[in-house]
Amino acid sequence: MLFAMHPRAHILAVAFSTCIAGTSFAQPAQTPAISIAVGVLRVAHSRETISILDIPAGDDFVAGAELGRSDNNTTGKFTNQEFTLKDRKLAEGEDAAEAVRAFAADDIHLIIADLTAAQLLAAADAGKQTSTILFNASAPDDRLREEDCRANVFHTAPTRSMLADGLAEYLVWKQWRRWFLVFGSHPEDTLYADAIRRSAKKFGAKIVAERLYQDTGGGRRSDSGSVQTQRQMPVLTQNVPAYDVLVAADENDVFAGYLPYRTWDARPVAGSGGLKPTSWDATHEQWGAAQLQNRFYRLFKRTMNARDNQAWMAMRMIGEAATRTQSNDSAKLREFLVGPDFSLAAFKGQRLTLRSWNLQVRQPILLGDGRTIVSVSPQEGFLHQTSELDTLGYDKPETKCVLR
Amino acid sequence: MRAALVGLLLGASSLGASVPARATMAYVTNEKGNSISVIDLDKLEVVKTAKVGQRPRGIVVNKEGTQIFICAGDDDTINIIDTKTLQIIGDLPSGPDPELLILSSDGKLVYLSNENDNLVTMIDVNTRKVLGEIPVGVEPEGMALSPDGKILVNTSETTNMAHLIDPQKKEIIANILVDARPRFAQFTSDGSELWVSAEVGGTISVIDPMKHAVKQKIGFAIPGLPKEAIQPVGIRISRDGKTAFAALGPANRVAVIDTATKQVTKYLLVGQRVWQLAFTPDEKYLLSTNGVSNDVSVIDVAGLKVVKSIPVGSFPWGVAVSPQ
């Protein structure tokens, strides 16, 4: 293989200004360490999962923040900073706003949140009074980045529209353009189904049939489960027009996990079952990710899931901001994060940056089947004038967000 | 018929090849092939492939050209290989997941980064004993030694720092923040500048090693390529200090940089996913390892042209050249 070199057309250098204020940290540290206090505010997730592998551990989510804290503190040894973490788990019916005020009373003004959309908004609005900034590391709701966006909330979790677009780009690349959409009966399923319909339209796929799966309760993983599902899933998926791929919207893990190998027609399954779009998976190892997986496993004796990773990203954002600004002041940290110098290395093959218009972290979407990562979107050929990552989810010209 | 004949001839020549003692050789670690490819630099072709430990990446040759040291990351060890026989003749106790290593100027010590343990380890080559461990940032990787041997440098990928270490006292002198995911460090031959590449940040920081400060940053822009695809890793600087070369990862290019102005003067198209670079002893050629296209590009340094591509093993990563 010999490559021809084109003439001077390729020569383009970006020269930065000559005297960059380099930050240097002498050793050993003399003055007392600056403390950066971070709160984790979370709710329990259902243990009713289709696969036993997906039952959330007791330290689900907070373990990711804890690893991020450990990474930040290794750096902190050199920058004379110490990161602390206080974990608060909300019981059913407890007020998230009250928890934010309680954190503020303890002088904690940085919160990594695993909350529902409604709880997050209550927490964010309470946080305005206490100079608190929040990192939404769980809720995928687009409205939190659009009509209900908040100036004090950063989002490390990808949105439903980003996840659906990440999947759609791959399905279109595969030329699987005829989709059969099956969605669940929970409100989140309606939202995910909407995101999938939007992606189909955006990328030129066609939804040839739609079907609702009503959640009528019943035991998952029960003794006779396999017998029942083997009969239910073919019935659910029969008598539909010709399609290439079944796309399922089932955020509460009611049925999508049962679809692979059980559809009436022999077709692949994607979405909430089969090939899933996600920010992270225990099988992701490219771009140095194996190192993060190893560190996580060594500390917690389990694998890292998407929520853990999104919490880790939030803690690393706080770490980057605190290291670069030498501050623990939430306003200063926010200023750095929304500025041009912020980027995060998060084992996704490229730097992650922030969408300035709604404070969403731009990121590739992994597509995994639980055994390996099948592909990573954006797919080749899906172009964008500023960042190919902005082919995923609502883009700047469409945004309804006004930050305040 | 003719094709078969050529095939036969090729087969015969590669079977009969032995490693001449005097020729200058380049050694390439094949990360997924668990092997090294040996390139005869007179012929510019692979003359032998030898099995080594699992996931070989960092590689150095001693100044006598008699031994090669290889970080076998998945075996948690450093293989010592005899350049005559290409057999593993011993191991150094590297600790977990060694990635990059360098030798002291007298060849008596190995300094290496332990990616999983946030440590820089110093090992005595003769006794094969660990002489010291220095705690550094998260995911230590790049290693460099100043020409006078007084400053040892390590870069930590998640902490985003270059750690300047006093190798005598085994203590950190300074920690310098650079851009995201610093992977490689290289001094100029006069020791006045330390160049550190940031793979995710997409820049090279030029550090004043005495003042402990970044004095300049070099960025890259290639028309038609997203900026995220430009990910600098390996750096080499000519002995006269005038020209630097930087491997740009998935941008599939090696940047040529004028060290006086810090301007990029040319981008050389090489193979895919270019990782590391090495000069031949006469600096006539620069070799680049191309991880995805499984080849080594040969760059004519005077002409600034890619003149040959040499197929090697699976996922070539590191490259080291024996002295003349």
XYZ file of C-alpha atoms in Angstrom:
728
model
C 0.000 0.000 0.000
C 1.410 3.307 -1.062
C -0.423 6.501 -0.445
C -0.143 9.495 -2.674
C 0.395 12.746 -0.866
C -1.657 15.588 -2.129
C 0.243 18.853 -2.461
C -0.074 21.790 -0.187
C -3.837 21.559 0.102
C -3.428 19.529 3.263
C -1.149 21.950 4.990
C -3.028 23.772 7.617
C -1.688 24.280 11.041
C -3.429 25.809 13.941
C -0.956 27.746 15.976
C -1.955 28.519 19.481
C -0.705 31.665 21.149
C 2.881 31.425 22.246
C 2.567 31.965 25.954
C -0.022 29.626 27.339
C -0.371 29.874 31.050
C 0.679 26.360 31.918
C -0.447 25.061 35.246
C 2.233 23.364 37.254
C 1.920 21.792 40.648
C 4.968 21.485 42.835
C 5.510 18.570 45.132
C 4.883 18.038 48.003
C 1.753 19.972 48.849
C 2.170 22.350 51.726
C -1.155 24.092 52.220
C -4.267 22.230 53.390
C -6.158 20.559 50.573
C -9.157 22.225 48.941
C -12.170 20.029 49.527
C -14.685 19.460 46.729
C -17.853 18.037 48.248
C -20.187 16.105 45.965
C -23.599 14.678 46.812
C -25.158 11.683 45.114
C -28.948 11.756 45.107
C -30.655 8.640 43.865
C -33.744 6.482 43.866
C -33.922 2.701 43.871
C -34.502 0.987 40.541
C -36.820 -1.976 40.120
C -35.415 -5.415 40.795
C -38.070 -6.818 38.446
C -35.834 -7.365 35.444
C -36.145 -9.925 32.680
C -32.525 -11.062 32.983
C -31.011 -11.925 36.329
C -27.876 -10.166 35.082
C -29.675 -6.821 35.128
C -30.856 -6.784 38.762
C -29.437 -3.540 40.144
C -26.846 -3.888 42.910
C -27.188 -1.969 46.161
C -24.461 0.407 45.015
C -25.936 0.816 41.527
C -25.080 4.297 40.190
C -23.192 5.506 43.297
C -20.379 3.008 42.554
C -19.650 4.897 39.329
C -19.474 8.192 41.203
C -17.232 6.525 43.793
C -14.797 5.350 41.097
C -14.810 8.856 39.617
C -14.020 10.207 43.074
C -11.130 7.765 43.416
C -9.774 8.821 39.989
C -10.182 12.505 40.915
C -8.426 11.991 44.235
C -5.390 10.379 42.570
C -5.099 13.595 40.564
C -5.972 15.597 43.682
C -2.829 14.333 45.395
C -0.887 16.428 42.886
C -3.225 19.435 42.802
C -3.846 19.551 46.533
C -7.540 18.812 46.197
C -9.695 16.284 47.940
C -13.020 15.058 46.626
C -15.644 13.798 49.066
C -18.899 12.018 48.332
C -22.110 11.848 50.325
C -24.680 9.319 49.182
C -28.376 9.973 49.735
C -30.990 7.448 48.654
C -34.523 8.810 48.494
C -37.272 6.587 49.833
C -40.582 6.357 47.973
C -42.409 9.675 48.245
C -39.461 11.618 49.710
C -38.953 15.135 48.385
C -35.913 15.663 46.124
C -36.045 19.440 46.707
C -35.761 18.894 50.441
C -32.721 16.662 49.867
C -31.050 19.414 47.818
C -31.583 21.888 50.667
C -30.220 19.373 53.159
C -27.092 18.926 51.021
C -26.706 22.716 50.828
C -26.939 22.925 54.624
C -23.931 20.562 54.669
C -22.187 22.884 52.189
C -22.638 20.459 49.288
C -23.519 22.356 46.121
C -22.616 19.739 43.502
C -25.088 16.890 43.063
C -24.962 13.864 40.787
C -28.559 12.764 40.310
C -30.289 9.502 39.507
C -33.856 10.828 39.598
C -37.002 10.824 37.483
C -37.658 13.842 35.274
C -40.200 15.333 37.699
C -37.902 14.833 40.703
C -34.957 16.289 38.817
C -36.865 19.470 37.965
C -37.938 19.878 41.594
C -34.320 19.387 42.676
C -33.021 21.827 40.052
C -35.462 24.547 41.043
C -34.602 24.111 44.725
C -30.931 24.201 43.719
C -31.317 27.673 42.217
C -31.831 29.067 45.692
C -28.757 27.277 47.071
C -26.269 27.839 44.178
C -26.349 24.111 43.511
C -25.491 22.594 40.174
C -26.805 19.176 39.270
C -25.582 16.477 36.922
C -28.402 14.413 35.483
C -26.714 11.052 35.067
C -29.819 8.961 34.586
C -33.015 10.509 33.156
C -33.147 10.187 29.334
C -36.110 12.571 28.910
C -35.645 14.963 26.023
C -37.839 17.576 27.711
C -35.143 18.069 30.380
C -32.849 19.341 27.598
C -35.585 21.081 25.626
C -38.645 22.934 26.936
C -37.814 22.092 30.577
C -34.058 22.689 30.432
C -32.359 24.375 33.379
C -29.203 26.463 33.531
C -28.009 24.586 36.628
C -28.394 21.059 35.208
C -25.764 19.251 33.117
C -26.688 15.977 31.440
C -24.272 13.057 31.101
C -27.070 10.569 30.285
C -27.919 10.439 26.585
C -31.492 11.352 25.644
C -34.040 8.999 24.144
C -33.633 10.860 20.848
C -29.837 10.345 20.947
C -30.268 6.631 21.699
C -32.920 6.162 18.998
C -30.832 8.089 16.429
C -27.725 6.038 17.316
C -29.687 2.862 16.657
C -31.392 4.259 13.562
C -28.116 5.242 11.879
C -26.891 1.666 12.220
C -30.156 0.058 11.038
C -30.189 2.357 7.997
C -26.509 1.587 7.336
C -27.479 -2.105 7.429
C -30.277 -1.330 4.936
C -32.836 -2.569 7.453
C -35.271 0.198 6.641
C -38.617 -1.492 7.347
C -39.279 -1.445 11.065
C -41.958 -3.135 13.172
C -42.406 -1.021 16.322
C -43.665 -2.732 19.487
C -44.071 -0.491 22.515
C -45.094 -1.004 26.119
C -47.919 0.580 28.064
C -45.881 2.721 30.475
C -45.490 6.495 29.925
C -41.716 6.073 29.328
C -42.468 3.569 26.566
C -44.684 6.121 24.827
C -41.808 8.629 24.926
C -39.259 6.103 23.623
C -41.674 5.032 20.854
C -42.016 8.714 19.890
C -38.223 9.018 19.707
C -38.035 5.911 17.492
C -40.742 7.283 15.151
C -38.824 10.577 14.957
C -35.585 8.743 14.113
C -37.299 6.712 11.394
C -38.501 9.908 9.775
C -35.136 11.655 10.214
C -33.085 8.877 8.595
C -35.546 7.606 6.003
C -36.692 4.351 7.593
C -40.310 3.229 7.468
C -42.362 1.929 10.359
C -44.538 -0.665 8.620
C -46.512 -1.699 11.692
C -46.959 -0.735 15.325
C -48.224 -2.796 18.194
C -48.826 -2.165 21.903
C -47.814 -4.660 24.546
C -50.030 -4.113 27.577
C -48.301 -4.706 30.915
C -50.773 -6.846 32.829
C -48.357 -7.722 35.614
C -47.200 -11.256 36.187
C -43.937 -12.694 37.361
C -40.837 -12.335 35.266
C -38.274 -15.100 35.636
C -41.038 -17.270 37.131
C -40.867 -21.060 36.997
C -43.176 -21.445 34.031
C -41.967 -18.229 32.413
C -40.183 -19.744 29.455
C -43.216 -21.826 28.521
C -45.482 -18.789 28.620
C -43.230 -16.375 26.793
C -42.534 -18.921 24.101
C -46.254 -18.854 23.336
C -46.923 -15.147 23.960
C -44.188 -13.550 21.868
C -45.045 -15.256 18.543
C -48.682 -14.282 19.013
C -47.694 -10.688 19.752
C -45.636 -10.497 16.559
C -47.697 -12.387 14.001
C -49.721 -11.031 11.058
C -47.638 -7.929 10.357
C -46.522 -6.657 6.947
C -43.038 -7.619 5.775
C -40.367 -5.961 7.924
C -36.582 -6.098 8.368
C -36.195 -5.507 12.088
C -38.411 -5.344 15.150
C -37.728 -2.252 17.277
C -39.039 -2.462 20.847
C -39.725 0.388 23.294
C -39.882 -1.123 26.771
C -38.018 0.884 29.396
C -39.488 -1.025 32.326
C -38.184 -4.375 31.146
C -41.610 -5.950 30.738
C -41.370 -7.820 27.437
C -38.585 -6.674 25.055
C -36.020 -9.013 26.563
C -38.284 -11.930 25.606
C -38.518 -11.022 21.937
C -35.196 -12.303 20.503
C -35.605 -15.854 19.093
C -39.354 -15.802 19.833
C -40.792 -13.537 17.103
C -43.286 -15.051 14.646
C -41.033 -14.202 11.722
C -37.308 -14.845 11.931
C -36.205 -11.231 12.357
C -33.619 -9.434 14.490
C -34.766 -7.396 17.494
C -33.388 -4.000 18.537
C -34.235 -1.172 20.931
C -35.046 -2.284 24.480
C -34.241 -5.909 23.593
C -31.644 -7.545 21.348
C -29.365 -4.836 19.964
C -29.561 -1.983 22.490
C -28.327 1.592 22.107
C -26.597 2.703 25.285
C -23.917 4.958 26.735
C -22.031 2.045 28.275
C -22.015 -1.707 28.527
C -19.984 -4.191 30.549
C -18.634 -5.588 27.268
C -17.187 -2.307 25.968
C -13.382 -2.489 25.828
C -12.241 -0.315 22.918
C -10.237 2.885 23.281
C -8.780 1.955 26.649
C -12.239 1.216 28.118
C -10.863 -2.091 29.417
C -8.854 -0.046 31.930
C -11.962 1.617 33.322
C -13.798 -1.724 33.415
C -10.842 -3.244 35.320
C -10.706 -0.421 37.841
C -14.441 -0.682 38.428
C -14.369 -4.452 38.819
C -11.458 -4.340 41.233
C -13.328 -1.945 43.523
C -16.875 -3.266 43.360
C -16.619 -6.919 42.253
C -19.248 -6.416 39.590
C -19.405 -4.982 36.074
C -20.136 -1.348 35.207
C -23.545 -0.529 33.748
C -24.709 2.586 31.883
C -25.954 4.350 35.035
C -22.641 3.693 36.805
C -20.762 5.092 33.830
C -22.931 8.193 33.549
C -22.312 8.885 37.248
C -18.558 8.351 36.678
C -18.641 10.838 33.792
C -20.369 13.411 36.009
C -17.751 13.003 38.737
C -14.967 13.292 36.172
C -16.549 16.490 34.790
C -16.446 17.909 38.308
C -12.839 16.688 38.627
C -11.766 18.286 35.345
C -13.410 21.579 36.250
C -11.920 21.607 39.757
C -8.416 20.688 38.529
C -8.374 23.267 35.751
C -9.874 26.111 37.807
C -8.263 25.239 41.161
C -11.617 25.969 42.728
C -14.484 24.298 44.549
C -16.949 27.080 43.875
C -19.956 25.751 41.951
C -20.312 28.936 39.892
C -16.661 28.825 38.814
C -16.897 25.139 37.963
C -20.003 25.783 35.879
C -18.258 28.601 34.053
C -15.388 26.276 33.099
C -17.710 23.476 31.979
C -19.713 25.730 29.642
C -16.519 27.341 28.295
C -14.447 26.392 25.250
C -11.728 24.509 27.154
C -13.858 21.714 28.558
C -13.571 18.254 27.071
C -13.727 14.836 28.640
C -11.827 11.652 27.821
C -14.363 8.920 28.487
C -13.142 5.878 26.509
C -15.425 6.494 23.525
C -12.719 7.006 20.893
C -13.028 10.789 20.814
C -13.325 13.712 23.166
C -16.732 14.431 24.667
C -17.814 18.053 24.700
C -20.878 19.963 25.796
C -23.822 21.212 23.758
C -23.711 24.777 24.964
C -27.367 25.404 24.155
C -28.730 22.808 26.599
C -25.749 21.468 28.636
C -26.005 17.945 27.202
C -22.746 15.982 26.892
C -22.163 15.023 23.240
C -21.260 11.365 23.015
C -21.099 8.366 20.715
C -23.816 5.744 21.269
C -22.733 2.120 21.734
C -24.852 -0.651 20.222
C -24.505 -3.858 22.177
C -26.244 -7.204 22.462
C -24.936 -7.877 25.963
C -22.098 -10.075 24.649
C -20.143 -7.636 22.509
C -20.372 -4.095 21.187
C -21.763 -4.606 17.689
C -21.209 -1.063 16.474
C -20.754 2.522 17.632
C -22.702 5.477 16.205
C -22.441 8.019 14.615
C -22.049 5.801 11.559
C -19.720 6.654 8.716
C -21.331 8.901 6.176
C -23.764 10.657 8.533
C -22.312 14.126 8.250
C -22.746 17.311 10.208
C -21.403 20.812 9.793
C -20.018 21.133 13.336
C -19.770 17.693 14.971
C -20.859 14.305 13.687
C -21.976 13.633 17.265
C -24.703 16.198 16.654
C -26.338 13.859 14.154
C -27.552 12.143 17.342
C -30.589 13.668 19.051
C -32.187 17.091 18.772
C -29.763 19.535 17.210
C -29.218 23.232 17.882
C -31.569 24.586 15.184
C -34.459 22.496 16.571
C -33.904 23.175 20.246
C -36.673 24.524 22.448
C -34.263 25.148 25.307
C -33.798 28.592 26.794
C -31.325 28.245 29.635
C -32.297 30.007 32.824
C 1.253 -20.524 -13.508
C 3.441 -17.511 -13.192
C 1.622 -16.497 -9.996
C 2.278 -19.940 -8.539
C 5.931 -19.685 -9.401
C 6.265 -16.282 -7.754
C 4.475 -17.646 -4.720
C 6.922 -20.531 -4.533
C 9.897 -18.271 -4.848
C 8.563 -15.948 -2.157
C 7.900 -18.900 0.094
C 11.381 -20.226 -0.414
C 13.048 -16.916 0.252
C 11.130 -16.312 3.445
C 11.817 -19.851 4.635
C 15.503 -19.525 3.962
C 15.828 -16.099 5.555
C 17.940 -15.827 8.619
C 18.769 -12.722 10.569
C 22.137 -11.358 9.510
C 24.116 -10.224 12.516
C 25.287 -6.909 11.070
C 22.225 -5.463 9.368
C 20.244 -2.782 11.147
C 16.898 -4.086 12.241
C 13.576 -2.600 13.264
C 11.439 -4.530 15.726
C 7.673 -4.046 15.667
C 5.343 -5.293 18.400
C 2.112 -6.771 17.084
C -0.413 -6.063 19.850
C -2.923 -8.702 18.789
C -0.494 -11.021 17.058
C 1.460 -11.569 20.305
C 4.596 -11.399 18.204
C 7.318 -9.106 16.915
C 8.044 -8.540 13.246
C 11.720 -8.033 12.438
C 12.345 -5.644 9.542
C 15.703 -5.621 7.745
C 16.282 -1.912 7.148
C 18.523 -2.490 4.126
C 15.875 -4.527 2.351
C 12.895 -2.771 3.998
C 11.129 -6.067 4.440
C 10.138 -8.418 7.217
C 12.743 -11.154 7.575
C 11.372 -12.896 10.639
C 8.433 -13.015 13.020
C 8.952 -14.210 16.598
C 6.436 -15.147 19.274
C 6.508 -13.039 22.438
C 4.210 -12.541 25.456
C 0.581 -11.476 25.265
C -0.425 -7.984 24.143
C 3.054 -6.637 23.410
C 3.151 -2.844 23.096
C 6.092 -0.804 24.458
C 9.470 -1.909 23.060
C 13.112 -0.778 23.382
C 16.459 -2.151 22.191
C 19.568 -1.778 24.359
C 22.390 0.337 22.989
C 24.542 -2.700 22.198
C 21.707 -4.025 20.073
C 21.878 -7.380 21.835
C 18.624 -7.363 23.770
C 15.048 -6.200 23.275
C 12.707 -5.376 26.135
C 8.973 -5.703 25.508
C 5.994 -4.810 27.692
C 3.744 -7.887 27.528
C 0.715 -6.194 29.085
C -1.602 -9.182 29.442
C 1.194 -11.324 30.903
C 2.058 -8.636 33.478
C 5.716 -8.936 32.580
C 8.565 -7.574 30.493
C 10.076 -10.054 28.059
C 13.828 -9.875 27.470
C 14.648 -11.118 23.989
C 18.031 -12.024 22.520
C 18.324 -10.230 19.177
C 20.422 -13.075 17.700
C 18.055 -15.933 18.445
C 14.843 -13.895 18.930
C 14.132 -16.171 21.893
C 12.800 -14.931 25.220
C 15.764 -15.258 27.572
C 14.126 -13.854 30.678
C 11.523 -11.587 32.203
C 11.538 -8.508 34.373
C 9.034 -8.223 37.265
C 7.100 -5.306 35.854
C 3.986 -5.502 37.979
C 0.550 -5.432 36.388
C -0.152 -4.290 32.838
C 3.090 -2.644 31.719
C 2.540 -0.462 28.661
C 5.540 1.721 27.815
C 9.158 1.523 28.977
C 12.503 3.244 28.532
C 16.082 2.398 29.413
C 18.478 4.575 31.394
C 21.307 5.960 29.246
C 23.751 3.399 30.688
C 21.233 0.663 29.963
C 21.265 -0.586 33.551
C 17.752 0.467 34.527
C 14.325 0.057 33.007
C 11.632 2.614 33.807
C 8.074 1.619 33.001
C 4.459 2.657 33.481
C 1.961 0.309 35.139
C -1.345 1.292 33.664
C -3.560 -0.507 36.183
C -1.676 0.485 39.332
C -0.964 4.204 38.905
C 2.763 3.542 39.323
C 6.066 4.130 37.615
C 8.378 1.181 38.338
C 12.204 1.139 38.211
C 13.911 -2.195 37.613
C 17.593 -3.185 37.691
C 18.217 -5.060 34.442
C 21.083 -7.195 35.815
C 19.567 -8.316 39.101
C 16.017 -8.169 37.652
C 14.870 -6.613 40.933
C 12.465 -3.728 41.457
C 14.402 -0.749 42.804
C 11.526 1.573 43.352
C 7.934 2.509 42.621
C 6.673 6.057 42.262
C 2.943 6.760 42.599
C 1.680 8.880 39.694
C -1.722 9.783 38.218
C -4.469 7.543 36.852
C -3.475 5.326 33.890
C 0.215 6.156 33.544
C 1.500 5.679 30.019
C 4.128 7.821 28.280
C 7.741 7.594 29.531
C 10.737 9.798 28.703
C 14.156 10.549 30.129
C 15.971 13.847 29.654
C 19.281 13.550 27.741
C 21.262 14.255 30.939
C 19.278 11.560 32.750
C 18.128 13.945 35.466
C 14.448 14.194 34.647
C 12.228 11.172 34.210
C 8.810 11.896 32.756
C 5.585 9.987 32.953
C 2.211 10.988 31.495
C -1.040 9.849 33.097
C -3.973 9.468 30.762
C -6.915 10.154 33.049
C -5.159 12.616 35.366
C -4.035 14.555 32.257
C -0.607 15.398 33.619
C 3.056 15.103 32.797
C 4.802 14.066 36.006
C 8.431 15.199 36.204
C 10.377 12.813 38.427
C 13.868 12.931 39.957
C 15.080 9.394 39.163
C 17.817 9.507 41.845
C 15.540 10.522 44.698
C 12.567 8.656 43.159
C 10.430 11.689 43.896
C 8.092 13.819 41.812
C 9.516 17.279 41.096
C 6.511 18.782 39.323
C 3.136 17.890 37.854
C 2.117 19.743 34.736
C -1.445 19.759 33.414
C -1.775 19.116 29.697
C -4.773 18.318 27.494
C -6.904 15.180 27.722
C -5.347 11.704 27.589
C -1.610 12.388 27.332
C 0.011 9.294 25.820
C 3.568 10.015 24.839
C 6.495 12.185 25.938
C 9.692 13.070 24.092
C 12.590 15.400 24.889
C 14.418 17.373 22.218
C 18.005 16.113 21.879
C 19.375 19.149 23.765
C 16.861 18.603 26.574
C 15.477 22.140 26.332
C 11.949 21.083 25.449
C 9.643 18.272 26.451
C 6.899 17.440 23.973
C 3.773 15.680 25.268
C 0.946 14.478 23.007
C -2.686 14.522 24.194
C -4.640 11.933 22.232
C -8.168 13.036 23.116
C -7.305 16.717 23.495
C -5.826 16.601 19.983
C -2.776 18.723 20.839
C 0.925 18.569 21.659
C 2.071 20.571 24.687
C 5.617 21.872 24.479
C 6.914 22.068 28.039
C 9.892 23.943 29.438
C 11.310 21.204 31.670
C 13.236 23.647 33.859
C 10.421 26.129 34.409
C 7.858 23.316 34.721
C 5.458 25.143 32.442
C 3.707 24.605 29.130
C 5.178 27.230 26.852
C 3.264 26.441 23.698
C 0.571 24.161 22.347
C 0.481 22.734 18.850
C -2.889 21.995 17.263
C -3.740 20.258 14.017
C -6.337 20.761 11.297
C -6.812 18.591 8.250
C -9.443 19.615 5.685
C -12.206 17.052 5.393
C -11.442 15.352 8.701
C -13.492 15.947 11.855
C -11.288 17.475 14.558
C -12.159 14.574 16.872
C -10.374 12.169 14.494
C -7.030 13.916 14.977
C -5.471 12.098 17.913
C -1.709 12.596 18.360
C 0.210 9.713 19.945
C 3.872 8.944 19.064
C 6.375 11.790 18.628
C 9.948 11.774 17.285
C 12.260 14.762 16.932
C 15.309 14.764 14.643
C 18.749 14.821 16.303
C 19.466 18.280 14.917
C 16.345 19.419 16.725
C 14.815 20.990 13.628
C 11.970 18.707 12.662
C 9.395 16.858 14.716
C 7.045 14.132 13.570
C 3.760 13.273 15.279
C 1.583 10.219 14.612
C -2.072 11.332 14.463
C -3.903 8.041 15.173
C -7.192 7.589 13.271
C -6.382 10.647 11.128
C -4.031 8.190 9.328
C -1.368 10.843 9.007
C 2.002 11.812 10.383
C 2.367 15.551 10.950
C 5.689 17.208 10.148
C 6.376 20.102 12.507
C 8.988 22.842 12.261
C 10.325 22.920 15.818
C 11.425 26.557 15.591
C 8.014 27.947 14.638
C 5.938 25.050 15.995
C 4.025 25.124 12.709
C 2.872 22.018 10.882
C 4.525 22.074 7.458
C 3.096 18.885 6.016
C 0.762 15.974 6.704
C 1.985 12.629 5.386
C -0.696 10.067 4.607
C 0.315 6.699 6.129
C -1.624 3.519 6.986
C -4.653 3.350 9.244
C -4.557 4.126 12.999
C -0.957 5.239 13.248
C 0.486 4.704 16.747
C 4.256 5.009 17.164
C 7.295 6.217 15.251
C 11.017 5.401 15.112
C 13.945 6.796 13.129
C 16.547 4.583 11.509
C 19.980 5.290 13.114
C 21.042 7.469 10.154
C 17.658 9.269 10.263
C 17.220 8.498 6.585
C 13.879 6.849 7.286
C 11.119 7.212 9.826
C 8.919 4.166 10.452
C 5.284 4.368 11.573
C 3.211 1.506 12.980
C -0.321 1.445 11.561
C -2.570 -0.564 13.894
C -5.633 -1.105 11.729
C -3.997 -1.638 8.329
C -1.411 -4.036 9.836
C 1.545 -2.403 8.162
C 4.527 -0.143 8.761
C 4.903 2.964 6.601
C 8.427 4.006 5.636
C 8.882 7.767 5.426
C 11.819 9.261 3.519
C 12.885 11.935 6.012
C 14.761 14.177 3.573
C 12.065 14.032 0.892
C 9.158 13.995 3.382
C 7.502 11.238 1.371
C 6.000 7.892 2.221
C 8.067 5.523 0.104
C 6.961 2.073 1.180
C 4.442 0.101 3.182
C 5.652 -3.098 4.841
C 3.008 -5.640 5.901
C 3.660 -6.898 9.456
C 1.628 -8.853 12.053
C -1.752 -8.186 13.635
C -2.230 -4.706 15.109
C 1.320 -3.320 15.020
C 1.804 -0.891 17.928
C 5.388 -0.212 19.068
C 8.583 0.065 17.069
C 12.260 0.168 18.065
C 15.380 0.212 15.910
C 18.691 -1.430 16.741
C 21.772 0.834 16.817
C 24.056 0.827 13.785
